[in-house]
């Protein structure tokens, strides 16, 4: 068991390691929930060489989300996690960022690509050789992953991009693996990501010179790299697009999978698909949200004040609070009013404040359009039990431990 940090003697010490530091680490949701029961809303642990302070009180969460990035950096904490899998060169010199994508007019311009991707996915479900009375069976999360890739590739790389080749490469470059299977990062060495980066650069170079290609967001990104040599330009464009795809699509896959599963399990609740989508995200949310402390300060955790030092990490975990509300583990879409939930600071569906996900509007459009199109084309049914998240996951929307099979029966 790690030793407590003597600088935090006044705070309860939980004493568990996190799964990216130790192969025998406990499930974080279980360990953090137990520590909160034992020590209250503020406690610490030491994992590897890092001291973590976890906070859950309402005042603490308000202050946590309001902290300036220059004092407690979420970006740096996420970056350090991603470096456990992805090469550092992917992050260097970027010229296009997620906030560049999602103004109101931008989201509207992407919707034809979203609808195009959904229609293509529906056509892949339909089996023209099958008897009409026989439903088509598919794993909800496999379907959602391919659809999410198709939405992102169509929107960022263009409709002419080689879909299956890019899906294979982007699966290798999926930074979410750090958060979904963090224990795989304890002693990890791989060159696969470097090879996949080079292959993606070649695809982008081919797209840039493809005759007759329709204009797309690829050209917008390319315009930001006109001042460099051709190979460096293709690499810069490709790396921008890869990071944009990772940032915007990774958890959209799983959110669509949760929404489709809940639509199949609760067909009577399809009257308000927005609320279904928000409830799917609330139930699926698995994020451990971290902020690396950059300079000393005293943090108001509500029930206490904690002296934080540079190098410590201040953290909270969304599922611990997302499921702590009334009937927290039950699917109740009516708990939502418009797009807000009572006591909303406790519920991290798309984050808060400066760290609110810039892709929220786009993601909601993708989820709700998918559910509407699929449930219009098919009657959905499933015998799947409630989704059990992959053990140890600490990021984004939970992937399921077991396949979630949905039967699709074409409507007349």
Short mmCIF file of N, CA, C and O in Angstrom, two decimals, residues 328-406:
data_model
loop_
_atom_site.label_atom_id
_atom_site.label_comp_id
_atom_site.label_asym_id
_atom_site.label_seq_id
_atom_site.Cartn_x
_atom_site.Cartn_y
_atom_site.Cartn_z
N UNK A 328 -30.67 6.81 -8.94
CA UNK A 328 -29.52 7.10 -9.78
C UNK A 328 -29.19 6.05 -10.81
O UNK A 328 -28.71 6.36 -11.89
N UNK A 329 -29.39 4.76 -10.50
CA UNK A 329 -29.05 3.71 -11.44
C UNK A 329 -30.20 3.34 -12.36
O UNK A 329 -30.04 2.46 -13.21
N UNK A 330 -31.34 3.98 -12.19
CA UNK A 330 -32.50 3.68 -13.03
C UNK A 330 -32.54 4.61 -14.23
O UNK A 330 -32.12 5.77 -14.16
N UNK A 331 -33.07 4.09 -15.33
CA UNK A 331 -33.24 4.88 -16.54
C UNK A 331 -34.54 5.67 -16.42
O UNK A 331 -35.63 5.11 -16.49
N UNK A 332 -34.42 6.99 -16.17
CA UNK A 332 -35.59 7.85 -15.98
C UNK A 332 -35.37 9.12 -16.80
O UNK A 332 -34.93 10.15 -16.28
N UNK A 333 -35.64 9.09 -18.12
CA UNK A 333 -35.39 10.28 -18.94
C UNK A 333 -36.20 11.49 -18.53
O UNK A 333 -35.78 12.62 -18.79
N UNK A 334 -37.32 11.28 -17.84
CA UNK A 334 -38.15 12.41 -17.42
C UNK A 334 -37.50 13.23 -16.32
O UNK A 334 -37.99 14.31 -15.98
N UNK A 335 -36.39 12.75 -15.75
CA UNK A 335 -35.69 13.54 -14.73
C UNK A 335 -35.07 14.80 -15.35
O UNK A 335 -34.69 15.72 -14.64
N UNK A 336 -34.96 14.84 -16.70
CA UNK A 336 -34.36 15.98 -17.37
C UNK A 336 -35.43 17.01 -17.70
O UNK A 336 -36.54 16.69 -18.13
N UNK A 337 -35.10 18.27 -17.51
CA UNK A 337 -35.95 19.38 -17.92
C UNK A 337 -35.16 20.19 -18.94
O UNK A 337 -34.13 20.77 -18.62
N UNK A 338 -35.66 20.19 -20.17
CA UNK A 338 -34.90 20.74 -21.28
C UNK A 338 -33.56 20.00 -21.30
O UNK A 338 -33.53 18.79 -21.46
N UNK A 339 -32.43 20.69 -21.15
CA UNK A 339 -31.14 20.00 -21.16
C UNK A 339 -30.44 20.14 -19.81
O UNK A 339 -29.22 20.02 -19.73
N UNK A 340 -31.22 20.36 -18.78
CA UNK A 340 -30.62 20.52 -17.46
C UNK A 340 -31.25 19.54 -16.49
O UNK A 340 -32.39 19.11 -16.64
N UNK A 341 -30.48 19.18 -15.51
CA UNK A 341 -30.93 18.31 -14.45
C UNK A 341 -30.86 19.12 -13.16
O UNK A 341 -29.98 19.95 -12.98
N UNK A 342 -31.82 18.88 -12.26
CA UNK A 342 -31.72 19.58 -10.99
C UNK A 342 -30.37 19.26 -10.35
O UNK A 342 -29.78 18.22 -10.58
N UNK A 343 -29.85 20.19 -9.55
CA UNK A 343 -28.55 20.01 -8.92
C UNK A 343 -27.46 19.80 -9.96
O UNK A 343 -26.56 18.98 -9.81
N UNK A 344 -27.54 20.57 -11.08
CA UNK A 344 -26.78 20.23 -12.28
C UNK A 344 -25.27 20.28 -12.10
O UNK A 344 -24.55 19.63 -12.84
N UNK A 345 -24.75 21.03 -11.13
CA UNK A 345 -23.29 21.10 -10.99
C UNK A 345 -22.71 19.73 -10.66
O UNK A 345 -21.56 19.43 -10.95
N UNK A 346 -23.53 18.86 -10.05
CA UNK A 346 -23.04 17.53 -9.69
C UNK A 346 -22.98 16.59 -10.88
O UNK A 346 -22.39 15.51 -10.79
N UNK A 347 -23.61 16.94 -12.00
CA UNK A 347 -23.76 16.01 -13.10
C UNK A 347 -22.88 16.44 -14.26
O UNK A 347 -23.08 17.46 -14.89
N UNK A 348 -21.85 15.64 -14.53
CA UNK A 348 -20.88 15.99 -15.56
C UNK A 348 -21.20 15.24 -16.85
O UNK A 348 -20.54 14.27 -17.20
N UNK A 349 -22.27 15.65 -17.54
CA UNK A 349 -22.58 14.99 -18.81
C UNK A 349 -21.61 15.45 -19.89
O UNK A 349 -20.98 14.65 -20.58
N UNK A 350 -21.47 16.76 -20.07
CA UNK A 350 -20.53 17.31 -21.06
C UNK A 350 -19.51 18.23 -20.41
O UNK A 350 -18.90 19.04 -21.08
N UNK A 351 -19.32 18.12 -19.09
CA UNK A 351 -18.37 19.00 -18.42
C UNK A 351 -19.01 20.32 -18.04
O UNK A 351 -20.20 20.55 -18.23
N UNK A 352 -18.20 21.23 -17.51
CA UNK A 352 -18.69 22.51 -16.99
C UNK A 352 -17.74 23.63 -17.38
O UNK A 352 -16.54 23.43 -17.54
N UNK A 353 -18.30 24.82 -17.51
CA UNK A 353 -17.50 26.03 -17.68
C UNK A 353 -16.56 25.96 -18.86
O UNK A 353 -16.91 25.51 -19.95
N UNK A 354 -15.30 26.39 -18.62
CA UNK A 354 -14.31 26.43 -19.70
C UNK A 354 -14.00 25.05 -20.23
O UNK A 354 -13.50 24.91 -21.35
N UNK A 355 -14.30 24.01 -19.45
CA UNK A 355 -14.01 22.65 -19.88
C UNK A 355 -15.25 21.91 -20.36
O UNK A 355 -15.23 20.69 -20.50
N UNK A 356 -16.31 22.64 -20.61
CA UNK A 356 -17.47 22.01 -21.24
C UNK A 356 -17.07 21.55 -22.63
O UNK A 356 -16.39 22.25 -23.37
N UNK A 357 -17.51 20.36 -22.99
CA UNK A 357 -17.13 19.79 -24.28
C UNK A 357 -17.61 20.68 -25.42
O UNK A 357 -18.82 20.96 -25.53
N UNK A 358 -16.70 21.16 -26.30
CA UNK A 358 -17.13 22.03 -27.39
C UNK A 358 -18.00 21.31 -28.42
O UNK A 358 -18.70 21.95 -29.20
N UNK A 359 -17.97 19.98 -28.40
CA UNK A 359 -18.73 19.19 -29.37
C UNK A 359 -20.11 18.81 -28.87
O UNK A 359 -20.77 17.95 -29.47
N UNK A 360 -20.61 19.44 -27.79
CA UNK A 360 -21.89 19.01 -27.22
C UNK A 360 -23.02 19.07 -28.24
O UNK A 360 -23.77 18.11 -28.40
N UNK A 361 -23.16 20.19 -28.93
CA UNK A 361 -24.27 20.33 -29.88
C UNK A 361 -24.14 19.31 -31.00
O UNK A 361 -25.12 18.67 -31.41
N UNK A 362 -22.93 19.16 -31.52
CA UNK A 362 -22.69 18.20 -32.59
C UNK A 362 -22.98 16.77 -32.10
O UNK A 362 -23.64 15.99 -32.80
N UNK A 363 -22.49 16.43 -30.92
CA UNK A 363 -22.68 15.08 -30.39
C UNK A 363 -24.15 14.78 -30.17
O UNK A 363 -24.63 13.68 -30.51
N UNK A 364 -24.89 15.74 -29.60
CA UNK A 364 -26.31 15.52 -29.39
C UNK A 364 -27.04 15.34 -30.71
O UNK A 364 -27.95 14.51 -30.83
N UNK A 365 -26.68 16.11 -31.71
CA UNK A 365 -27.30 15.93 -33.03
C UNK A 365 -27.00 14.54 -33.57
O UNK A 365 -27.88 13.86 -34.10
N UNK A 366 -25.75 14.10 -33.44
CA UNK A 366 -25.38 12.77 -33.96
C UNK A 366 -26.14 11.67 -33.23
O UNK A 366 -26.63 10.72 -33.85
N UNK A 367 -26.23 11.76 -31.89
CA UNK A 367 -26.91 10.73 -31.12
C UNK A 367 -28.40 10.71 -31.44
O UNK A 367 -28.98 9.65 -31.74
N UNK A 368 -29.05 11.87 -31.38
CA UNK A 368 -30.50 11.89 -31.56
C UNK A 368 -30.90 11.56 -33.00
O UNK A 368 -31.90 10.87 -33.22
N UNK A 369 -30.14 12.02 -33.98
CA UNK A 369 -30.45 11.69 -35.37
C UNK A 369 -30.27 10.19 -35.61
O UNK A 369 -31.04 9.59 -36.36
N UNK A 370 -29.27 9.60 -34.98
CA UNK A 370 -29.07 8.15 -35.14
C UNK A 370 -30.25 7.38 -34.54
O UNK A 370 -30.82 6.50 -35.19
N UNK A 371 -30.62 7.71 -33.30
CA UNK A 371 -31.72 6.99 -32.66
C UNK A 371 -33.01 7.17 -33.43
O UNK A 371 -33.76 6.21 -33.65
N UNK A 372 -33.28 8.40 -33.88
CA UNK A 372 -34.52 8.64 -34.62
C UNK A 372 -34.54 7.86 -35.93
O UNK A 372 -35.53 7.21 -36.27
N UNK A 373 -33.42 7.90 -36.68
CA UNK A 373 -33.39 7.20 -37.96
C UNK A 373 -33.50 5.69 -37.79
O UNK A 373 -34.22 5.01 -38.53
N UNK A 374 -32.78 5.15 -36.81
CA UNK A 374 -32.80 3.70 -36.59
C UNK A 374 -34.17 3.24 -36.12
O UNK A 374 -34.70 2.22 -36.60
N UNK A 375 -34.78 3.95 -35.17
CA UNK A 375 -36.08 3.52 -34.66
C UNK A 375 -37.21 3.79 -35.64
O UNK A 375 -38.27 3.20 -35.53
N UNK A 376 -36.98 4.69 -36.61
CA UNK A 376 -37.95 4.87 -37.68
C UNK A 376 -37.88 3.72 -38.69
O UNK A 376 -38.90 3.24 -39.18
N UNK A 377 -36.67 3.26 -38.97
CA UNK A 377 -36.48 2.19 -39.95
C UNK A 377 -36.71 0.80 -39.37
O UNK A 377 -37.10 -0.12 -40.10
N UNK A 378 -36.49 0.64 -38.05
CA UNK A 378 -36.54 -0.69 -37.46
C UNK A 378 -37.29 -0.67 -36.14
O UNK A 378 -37.29 0.34 -35.42
N UNK A 379 -37.89 -1.80 -35.80
CA UNK A 379 -38.31 -2.06 -34.44
C UNK A 379 -37.12 -2.71 -33.74
O UNK A 379 -36.58 -3.71 -34.21
N UNK A 380 -36.75 -2.15 -32.60
CA UNK A 380 -35.59 -2.66 -31.88
C UNK A 380 -36.04 -3.51 -30.70
O UNK A 380 -37.03 -3.19 -30.03
N UNK A 381 -35.32 -4.57 -30.44
CA UNK A 381 -35.57 -5.37 -29.24
C UNK A 381 -34.24 -5.96 -28.78
O UNK A 381 -33.30 -6.12 -29.57
N UNK A 382 -34.16 -6.25 -27.51
CA UNK A 382 -32.94 -6.84 -26.96
C UNK A 382 -33.28 -7.60 -25.70
O UNK A 382 -34.19 -7.21 -24.96
N UNK A 383 -32.56 -8.65 -25.47
CA UNK A 383 -32.67 -9.39 -24.21
C UNK A 383 -31.50 -9.07 -23.30
O UNK A 383 -31.33 -9.69 -22.25
N UNK A 384 -30.67 -8.09 -23.71
CA UNK A 384 -29.48 -7.74 -22.93
C UNK A 384 -29.85 -7.22 -21.56
O UNK A 384 -30.83 -6.48 -21.39
N UNK A 385 -29.05 -7.58 -20.58
CA UNK A 385 -29.20 -7.05 -19.23
C UNK A 385 -28.69 -5.61 -19.20
O UNK A 385 -28.09 -5.14 -20.17
N UNK A 386 -28.92 -4.87 -18.11
CA UNK A 386 -28.30 -3.55 -18.01
C UNK A 386 -26.81 -3.62 -18.28
O UNK A 386 -26.13 -4.58 -17.92
N UNK A 387 -26.29 -2.60 -18.93
CA UNK A 387 -24.90 -2.60 -19.38
C UNK A 387 -23.96 -2.59 -18.17
O UNK A 387 -24.10 -1.77 -17.26
N UNK A 388 -23.01 -3.50 -18.18
CA UNK A 388 -21.96 -3.54 -17.15
C UNK A 388 -20.70 -2.94 -17.76
O UNK A 388 -20.17 -3.46 -18.75
N UNK A 389 -20.19 -1.82 -17.22
CA UNK A 389 -19.00 -1.20 -17.81
C UNK A 389 -17.77 -2.08 -17.70
O UNK A 389 -17.65 -2.91 -16.79
N UNK A 390 -16.86 -1.91 -18.65
CA UNK A 390 -15.54 -2.55 -18.57
C UNK A 390 -14.90 -2.20 -17.22
O UNK A 390 -14.91 -1.03 -16.81
N UNK A 391 -14.40 -3.19 -16.54
CA UNK A 391 -13.76 -2.95 -15.26
C UNK A 391 -12.56 -2.02 -15.43
O UNK A 391 -11.83 -2.09 -16.43
N UNK A 392 -12.36 -1.14 -14.48
CA UNK A 392 -11.22 -0.23 -14.37
C UNK A 392 -11.32 1.00 -15.25
O UNK A 392 -10.48 1.89 -15.17
N UNK A 393 -12.32 1.11 -16.13
CA UNK A 393 -12.39 2.28 -17.02
C UNK A 393 -12.48 3.57 -16.21
O UNK A 393 -13.22 3.64 -15.22
N UNK A 394 -11.74 4.61 -16.65
CA UNK A 394 -11.70 5.87 -15.91
C UNK A 394 -11.93 7.07 -16.82
O UNK A 394 -11.58 8.19 -16.46
N UNK A 395 -12.55 6.87 -17.98
CA UNK A 395 -12.71 8.02 -18.87
C UNK A 395 -13.92 7.90 -19.74
O UNK A 395 -14.31 6.81 -20.17
N UNK A 396 -14.53 9.04 -20.02
CA UNK A 396 -15.58 9.13 -21.02
C UNK A 396 -16.79 8.28 -20.72
O UNK A 396 -17.19 8.10 -19.58
N UNK A 397 -17.38 7.75 -21.78
CA UNK A 397 -18.58 6.94 -21.69
C UNK A 397 -18.17 5.46 -21.66
O UNK A 397 -17.35 5.02 -22.46
N UNK A 398 -18.76 4.71 -20.74
CA UNK A 398 -18.34 3.34 -20.50
C UNK A 398 -18.54 2.44 -21.72
O UNK A 398 -19.57 2.50 -22.39
N UNK A 399 -17.54 1.64 -21.98
CA UNK A 399 -17.69 0.53 -22.92
C UNK A 399 -18.23 -0.67 -22.13
O UNK A 399 -17.96 -0.81 -20.95
N UNK A 400 -18.98 -1.56 -22.79
CA UNK A 400 -19.59 -2.67 -22.06
C UNK A 400 -18.60 -3.82 -21.86
O UNK A 400 -17.76 -4.08 -22.72
N UNK A 401 -18.74 -4.49 -20.74
CA UNK A 401 -17.91 -5.67 -20.47
C UNK A 401 -18.25 -6.81 -21.41
O UNK A 401 -17.38 -7.58 -21.83
N UNK A 402 -19.53 -6.91 -21.80
CA UNK A 402 -20.00 -8.00 -22.65
C UNK A 402 -20.73 -7.44 -23.86
O UNK A 402 -21.20 -6.30 -23.85
N UNK A 403 -20.84 -8.23 -24.95
CA UNK A 403 -21.59 -7.76 -26.12
C UNK A 403 -23.03 -7.40 -25.75
O UNK A 403 -23.63 -8.01 -24.86
N UNK A 404 -23.57 -6.40 -26.44
CA UNK A 404 -24.95 -5.98 -26.24
C UNK A 404 -25.67 -6.18 -27.58
O UNK A 404 -25.53 -5.36 -28.49
N UNK A 405 -26.40 -7.27 -27.69
CA UNK A 405 -26.99 -7.65 -28.97
C UNK A 405 -28.38 -7.05 -29.11
O UNK A 405 -29.23 -7.18 -28.22
N UNK A 406 -28.59 -6.37 -30.24
CA UNK A 406 -29.89 -5.79 -30.58
C UNK A 406 -30.42 -6.47 -31.82
O UNK A 406 -29.67 -6.73 -32.76
#
